[in-house]
PDB file of C-alpha atoms in Angstrom:
ATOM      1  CA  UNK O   9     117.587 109.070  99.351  1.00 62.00           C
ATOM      2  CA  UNK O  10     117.385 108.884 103.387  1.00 76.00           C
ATOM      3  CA  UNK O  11     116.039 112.319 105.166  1.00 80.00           C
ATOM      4  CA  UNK O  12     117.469 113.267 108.290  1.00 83.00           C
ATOM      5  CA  UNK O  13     116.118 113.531 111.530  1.00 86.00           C
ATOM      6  CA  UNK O  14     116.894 117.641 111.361  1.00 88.00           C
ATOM      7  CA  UNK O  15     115.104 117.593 108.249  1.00 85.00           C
ATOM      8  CA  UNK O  16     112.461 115.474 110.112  1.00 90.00           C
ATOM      9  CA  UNK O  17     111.829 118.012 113.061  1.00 91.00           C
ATOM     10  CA  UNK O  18     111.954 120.732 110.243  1.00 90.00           C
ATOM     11  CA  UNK O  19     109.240 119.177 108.908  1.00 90.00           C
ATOM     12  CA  UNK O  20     107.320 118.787 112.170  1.00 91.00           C
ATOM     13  CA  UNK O  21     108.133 121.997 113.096  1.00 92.00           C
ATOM     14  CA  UNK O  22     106.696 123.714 109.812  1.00 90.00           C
ATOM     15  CA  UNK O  23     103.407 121.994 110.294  1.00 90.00           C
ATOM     16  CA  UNK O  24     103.961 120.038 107.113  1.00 92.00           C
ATOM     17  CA  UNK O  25     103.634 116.224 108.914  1.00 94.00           C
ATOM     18  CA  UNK O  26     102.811 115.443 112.104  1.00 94.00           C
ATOM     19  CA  UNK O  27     103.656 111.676 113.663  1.00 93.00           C
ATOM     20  CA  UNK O  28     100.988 109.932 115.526  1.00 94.00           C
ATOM     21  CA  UNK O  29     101.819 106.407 117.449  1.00 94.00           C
ATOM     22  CA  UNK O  30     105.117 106.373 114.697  1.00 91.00           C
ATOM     23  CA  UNK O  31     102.988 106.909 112.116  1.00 95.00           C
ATOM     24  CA  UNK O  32     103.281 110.214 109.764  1.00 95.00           C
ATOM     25  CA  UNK O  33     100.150 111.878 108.648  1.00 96.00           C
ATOM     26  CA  UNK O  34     100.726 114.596 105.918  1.00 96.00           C
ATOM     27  CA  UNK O  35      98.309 116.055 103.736  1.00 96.00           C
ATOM     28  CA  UNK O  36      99.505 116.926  99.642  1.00 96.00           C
ATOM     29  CA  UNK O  37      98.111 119.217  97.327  1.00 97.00           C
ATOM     30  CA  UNK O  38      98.923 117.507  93.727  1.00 95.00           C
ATOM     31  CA  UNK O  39      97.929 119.256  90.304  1.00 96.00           C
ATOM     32  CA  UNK O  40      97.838 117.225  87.292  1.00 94.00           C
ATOM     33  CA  UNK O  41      99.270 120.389  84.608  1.00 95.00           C
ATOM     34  CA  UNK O  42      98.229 119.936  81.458  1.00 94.00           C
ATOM     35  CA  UNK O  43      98.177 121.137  77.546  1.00 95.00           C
ATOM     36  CA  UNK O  44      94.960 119.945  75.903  1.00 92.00           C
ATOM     37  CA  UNK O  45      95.922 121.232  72.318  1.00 92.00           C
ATOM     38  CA  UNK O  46      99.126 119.396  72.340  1.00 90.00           C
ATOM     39  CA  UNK O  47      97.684 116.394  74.618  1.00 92.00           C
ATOM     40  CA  UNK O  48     100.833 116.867  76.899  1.00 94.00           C
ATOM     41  CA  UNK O  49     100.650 116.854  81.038  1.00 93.00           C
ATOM     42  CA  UNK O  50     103.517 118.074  82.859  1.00 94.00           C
ATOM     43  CA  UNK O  51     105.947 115.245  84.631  1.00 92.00           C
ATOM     44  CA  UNK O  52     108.123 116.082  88.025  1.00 90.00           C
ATOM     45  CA  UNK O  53     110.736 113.843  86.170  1.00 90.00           C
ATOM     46  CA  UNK O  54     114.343 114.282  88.817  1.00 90.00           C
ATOM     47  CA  UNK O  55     115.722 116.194  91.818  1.00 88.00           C
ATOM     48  CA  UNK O  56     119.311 117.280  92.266  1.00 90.00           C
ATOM     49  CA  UNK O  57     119.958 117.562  95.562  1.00 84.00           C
ATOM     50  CA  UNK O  58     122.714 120.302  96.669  1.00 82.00           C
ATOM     51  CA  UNK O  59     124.496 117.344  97.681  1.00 81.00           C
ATOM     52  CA  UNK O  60     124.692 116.457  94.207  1.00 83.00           C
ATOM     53  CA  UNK O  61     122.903 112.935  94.395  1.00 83.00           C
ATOM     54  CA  UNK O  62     120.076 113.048  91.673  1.00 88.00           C
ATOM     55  CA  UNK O  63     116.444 111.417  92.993  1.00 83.00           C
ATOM     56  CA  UNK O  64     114.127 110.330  89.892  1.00 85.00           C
ATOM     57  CA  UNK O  65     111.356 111.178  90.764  1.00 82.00           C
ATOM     58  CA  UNK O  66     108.527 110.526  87.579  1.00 76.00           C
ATOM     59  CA  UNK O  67     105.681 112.643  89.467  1.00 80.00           C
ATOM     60  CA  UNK O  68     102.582 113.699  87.333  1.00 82.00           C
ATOM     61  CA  UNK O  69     102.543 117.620  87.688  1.00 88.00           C
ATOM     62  CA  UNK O  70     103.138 119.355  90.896  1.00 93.00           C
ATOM     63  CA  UNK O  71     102.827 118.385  94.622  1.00 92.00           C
ATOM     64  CA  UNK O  72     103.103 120.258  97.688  1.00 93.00           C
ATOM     65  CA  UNK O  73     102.801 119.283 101.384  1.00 94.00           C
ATOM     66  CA  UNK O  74     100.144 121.719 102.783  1.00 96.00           C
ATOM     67  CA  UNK O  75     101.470 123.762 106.037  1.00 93.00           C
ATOM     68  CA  UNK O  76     100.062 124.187 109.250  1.00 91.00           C
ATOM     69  CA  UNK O  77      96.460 126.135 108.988  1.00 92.00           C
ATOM     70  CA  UNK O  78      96.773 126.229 105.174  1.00 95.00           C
ATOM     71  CA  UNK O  79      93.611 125.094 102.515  1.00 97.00           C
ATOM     72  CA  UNK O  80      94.364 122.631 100.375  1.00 98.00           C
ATOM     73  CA  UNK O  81      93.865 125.217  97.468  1.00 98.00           C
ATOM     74  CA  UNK O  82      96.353 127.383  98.978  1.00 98.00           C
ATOM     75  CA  UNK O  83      99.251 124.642  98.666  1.00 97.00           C
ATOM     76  CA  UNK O  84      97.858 123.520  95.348  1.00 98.00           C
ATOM     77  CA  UNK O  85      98.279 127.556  93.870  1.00 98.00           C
ATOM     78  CA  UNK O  86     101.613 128.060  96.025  1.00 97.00           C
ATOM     79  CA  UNK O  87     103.239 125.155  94.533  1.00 95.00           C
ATOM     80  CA  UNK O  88     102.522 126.155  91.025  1.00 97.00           C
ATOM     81  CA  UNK O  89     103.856 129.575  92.034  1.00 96.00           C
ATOM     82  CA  UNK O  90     106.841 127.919  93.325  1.00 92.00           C
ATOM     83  CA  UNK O  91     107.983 125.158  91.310  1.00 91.00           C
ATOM     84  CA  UNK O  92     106.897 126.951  87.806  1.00 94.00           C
ATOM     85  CA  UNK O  93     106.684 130.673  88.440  1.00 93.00           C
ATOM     86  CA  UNK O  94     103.294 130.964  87.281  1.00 96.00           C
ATOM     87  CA  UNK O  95     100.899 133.444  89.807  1.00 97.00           C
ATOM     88  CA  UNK O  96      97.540 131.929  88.760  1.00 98.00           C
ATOM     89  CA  UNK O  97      93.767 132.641  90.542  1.00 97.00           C
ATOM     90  CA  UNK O  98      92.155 129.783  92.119  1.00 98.00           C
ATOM     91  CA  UNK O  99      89.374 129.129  90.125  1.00 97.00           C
ATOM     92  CA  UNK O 100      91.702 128.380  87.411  1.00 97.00           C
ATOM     93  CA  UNK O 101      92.131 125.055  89.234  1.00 98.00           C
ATOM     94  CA  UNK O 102      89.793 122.446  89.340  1.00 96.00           C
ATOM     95  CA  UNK O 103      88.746 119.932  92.396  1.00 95.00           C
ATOM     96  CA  UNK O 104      89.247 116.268  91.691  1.00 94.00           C
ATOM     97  CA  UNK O 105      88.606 115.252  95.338  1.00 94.00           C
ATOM     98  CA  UNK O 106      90.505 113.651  97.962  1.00 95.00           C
ATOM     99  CA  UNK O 107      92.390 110.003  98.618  1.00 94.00           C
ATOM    100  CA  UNK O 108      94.237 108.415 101.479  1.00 95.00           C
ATOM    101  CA  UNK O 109      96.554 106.081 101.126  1.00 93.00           C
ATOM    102  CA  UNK O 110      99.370 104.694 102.864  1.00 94.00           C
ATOM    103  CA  UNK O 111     102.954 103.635 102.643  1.00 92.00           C
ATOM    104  CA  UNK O 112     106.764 103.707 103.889  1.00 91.00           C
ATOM    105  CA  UNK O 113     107.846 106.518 102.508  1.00 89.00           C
ATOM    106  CA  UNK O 114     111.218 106.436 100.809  1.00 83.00           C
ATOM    107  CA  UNK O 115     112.313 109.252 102.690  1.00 83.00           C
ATOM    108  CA  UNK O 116     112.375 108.210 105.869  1.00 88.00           C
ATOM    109  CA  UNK O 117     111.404 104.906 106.109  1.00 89.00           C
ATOM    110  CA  UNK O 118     108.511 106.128 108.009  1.00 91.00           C
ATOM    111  CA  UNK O 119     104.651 104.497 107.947  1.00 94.00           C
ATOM    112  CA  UNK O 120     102.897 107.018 105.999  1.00 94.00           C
ATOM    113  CA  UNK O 121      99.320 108.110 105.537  1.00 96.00           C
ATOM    114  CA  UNK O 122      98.651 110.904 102.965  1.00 94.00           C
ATOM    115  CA  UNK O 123      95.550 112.419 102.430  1.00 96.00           C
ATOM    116  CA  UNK O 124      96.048 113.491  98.690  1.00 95.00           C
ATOM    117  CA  UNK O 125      93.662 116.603  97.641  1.00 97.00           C
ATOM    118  CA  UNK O 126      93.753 116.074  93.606  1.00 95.00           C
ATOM    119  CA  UNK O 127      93.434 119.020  91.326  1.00 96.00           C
ATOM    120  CA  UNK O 128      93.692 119.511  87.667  1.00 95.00           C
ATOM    121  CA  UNK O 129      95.254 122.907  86.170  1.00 97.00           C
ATOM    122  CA  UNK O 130      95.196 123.501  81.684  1.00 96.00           C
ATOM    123  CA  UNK O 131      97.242 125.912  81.123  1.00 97.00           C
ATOM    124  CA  UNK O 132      96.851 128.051  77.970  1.00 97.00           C
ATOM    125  CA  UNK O 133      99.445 128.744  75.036  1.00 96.00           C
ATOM    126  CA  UNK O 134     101.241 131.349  76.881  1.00 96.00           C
ATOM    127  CA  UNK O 135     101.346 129.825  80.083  1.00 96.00           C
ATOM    128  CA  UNK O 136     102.602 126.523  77.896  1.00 96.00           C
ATOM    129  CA  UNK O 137     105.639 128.324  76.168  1.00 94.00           C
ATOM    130  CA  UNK O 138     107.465 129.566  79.645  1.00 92.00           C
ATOM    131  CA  UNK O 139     107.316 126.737  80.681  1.00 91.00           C
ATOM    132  CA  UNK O 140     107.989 123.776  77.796  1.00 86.00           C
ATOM    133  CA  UNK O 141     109.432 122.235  76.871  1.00 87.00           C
ATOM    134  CA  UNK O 142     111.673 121.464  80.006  1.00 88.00           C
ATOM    135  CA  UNK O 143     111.498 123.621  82.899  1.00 90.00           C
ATOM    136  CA  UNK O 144     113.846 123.470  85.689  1.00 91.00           C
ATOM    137  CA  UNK O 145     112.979 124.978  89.322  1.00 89.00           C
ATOM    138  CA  UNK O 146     115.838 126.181  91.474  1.00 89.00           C
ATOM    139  CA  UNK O 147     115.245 126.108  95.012  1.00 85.00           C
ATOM    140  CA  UNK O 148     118.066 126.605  97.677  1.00 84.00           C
ATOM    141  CA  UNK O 149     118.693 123.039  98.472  1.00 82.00           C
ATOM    142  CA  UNK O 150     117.656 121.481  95.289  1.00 86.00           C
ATOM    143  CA  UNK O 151     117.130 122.081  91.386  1.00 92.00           C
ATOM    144  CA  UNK O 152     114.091 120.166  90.225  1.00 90.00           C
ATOM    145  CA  UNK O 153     113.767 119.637  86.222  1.00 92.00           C
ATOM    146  CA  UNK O 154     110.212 118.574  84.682  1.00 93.00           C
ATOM    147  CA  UNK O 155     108.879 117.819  81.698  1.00 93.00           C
ATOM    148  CA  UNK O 156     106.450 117.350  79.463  1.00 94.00           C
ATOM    149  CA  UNK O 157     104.769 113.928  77.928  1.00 92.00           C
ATOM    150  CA  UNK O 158     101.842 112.545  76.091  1.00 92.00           C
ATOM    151  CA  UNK O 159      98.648 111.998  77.818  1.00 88.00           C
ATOM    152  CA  UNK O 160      98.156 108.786  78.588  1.00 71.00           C
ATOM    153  CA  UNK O 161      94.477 107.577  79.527  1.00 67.00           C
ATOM    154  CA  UNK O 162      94.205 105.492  82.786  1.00 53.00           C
ATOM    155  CA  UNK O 163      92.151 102.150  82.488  1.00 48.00           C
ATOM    156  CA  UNK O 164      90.527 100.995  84.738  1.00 48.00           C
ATOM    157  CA  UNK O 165      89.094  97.022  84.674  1.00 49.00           C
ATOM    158  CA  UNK O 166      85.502  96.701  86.863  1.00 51.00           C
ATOM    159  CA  UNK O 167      87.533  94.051  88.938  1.00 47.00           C
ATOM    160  CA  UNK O 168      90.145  96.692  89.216  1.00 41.00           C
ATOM    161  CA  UNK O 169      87.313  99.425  90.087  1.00 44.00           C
ATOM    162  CA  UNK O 170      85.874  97.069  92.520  1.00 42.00           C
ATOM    163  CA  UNK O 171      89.177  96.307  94.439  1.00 41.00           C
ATOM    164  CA  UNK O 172      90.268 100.005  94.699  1.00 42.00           C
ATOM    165  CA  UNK O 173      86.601 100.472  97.029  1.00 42.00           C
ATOM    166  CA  UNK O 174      86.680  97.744  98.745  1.00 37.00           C
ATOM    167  CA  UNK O 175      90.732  97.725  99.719  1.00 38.00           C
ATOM    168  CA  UNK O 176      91.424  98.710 103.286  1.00 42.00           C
ATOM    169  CA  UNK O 177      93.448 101.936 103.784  1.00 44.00           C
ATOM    170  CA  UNK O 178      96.901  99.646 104.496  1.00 43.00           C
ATOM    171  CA  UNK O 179      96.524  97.748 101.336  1.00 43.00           C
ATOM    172  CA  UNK O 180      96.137 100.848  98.879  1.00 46.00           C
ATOM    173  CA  UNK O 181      99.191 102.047  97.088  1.00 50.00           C
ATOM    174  CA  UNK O 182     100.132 105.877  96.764  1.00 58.00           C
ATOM    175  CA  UNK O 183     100.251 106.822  93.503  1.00 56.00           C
TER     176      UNK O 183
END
């Protein structure tokens, strides 16, 4: 789904991205949600636009795009206020450190670089029922439906290890 350049300047504008030598640098707060004593993690899983298009969009947990002056901590405990209603203190939220990575982004076929500050959030059994077992997040120009799956472990080969340290910035994927 194309952005516009309105939306672009928006964006600019907001302090959310900022475009160096046609390159876009933004920087994402993204919380993996999840439910230990069901062994579920919360999936962004589609958009609908107030156009009506639909954008899948298969996201684990919650991302925002930090603003202008913000801490990454900030966007990580606004988003989760935003996108699931849930008012939660921040040491509820745990660090998993920081990645860059770059790539076109689908949006607006833009060079990308994000600097991606990783958090994990477990919610507890009340916390887990307002929200499961699909929640959907109105927003003025969009509706955005998530839900929940099985945990899946990540593994991770030593040749696989190896490549993701020694890979340039332009050759590493976003997640």
């Amino acid at each position: 789904m194309q952005r516009t350049i309105a939306q672009l300047q928006q964006e600019i504008q907001s302090g959310e991205s900022v475009i160096q030598e046609g390159i876009r640098y933004i920087q994402v707060a993204c919380v993996r949600v999840t439910y230990l004593p069901a062994e579920l993690q919360l999936f962004e899983a589609y958009q609908i636009l107030d156009q009506g298009d639909t954008r899948k969009r298969d996201l684990a947990g919650v991302s925002e795009k930090l603003k202008s002056g913000e801490e990454p901590i900030q966007a990580a405990m606004r988003g989760i206020r935003e996108e699931l209603d849930l008012t939660l203190s921040s040491d509820r939220f745990l660090s998993l450190g920081t990645e860059l990575c770059q790539k076109i982004s689908k949006g607006y076929n833009l060079p990308t670089v994000y600097t991606l500050h990783k958090f994990s959030l477990e919610l507890n059994q009340e916390e887990f029922d307002r929200i499961a077992p699909i929640y959907i997040s109105q927003e003025a120009d969009k509706t955005t439906v998530f839900k929940w799956m099985p945990i899946t472990p990540i593994t991770l080969t030593p040749a696989s290890l190896t490549q993701l340290q020694t890979s340039p910035l332009s050759d590493r994927p976003c997640p």
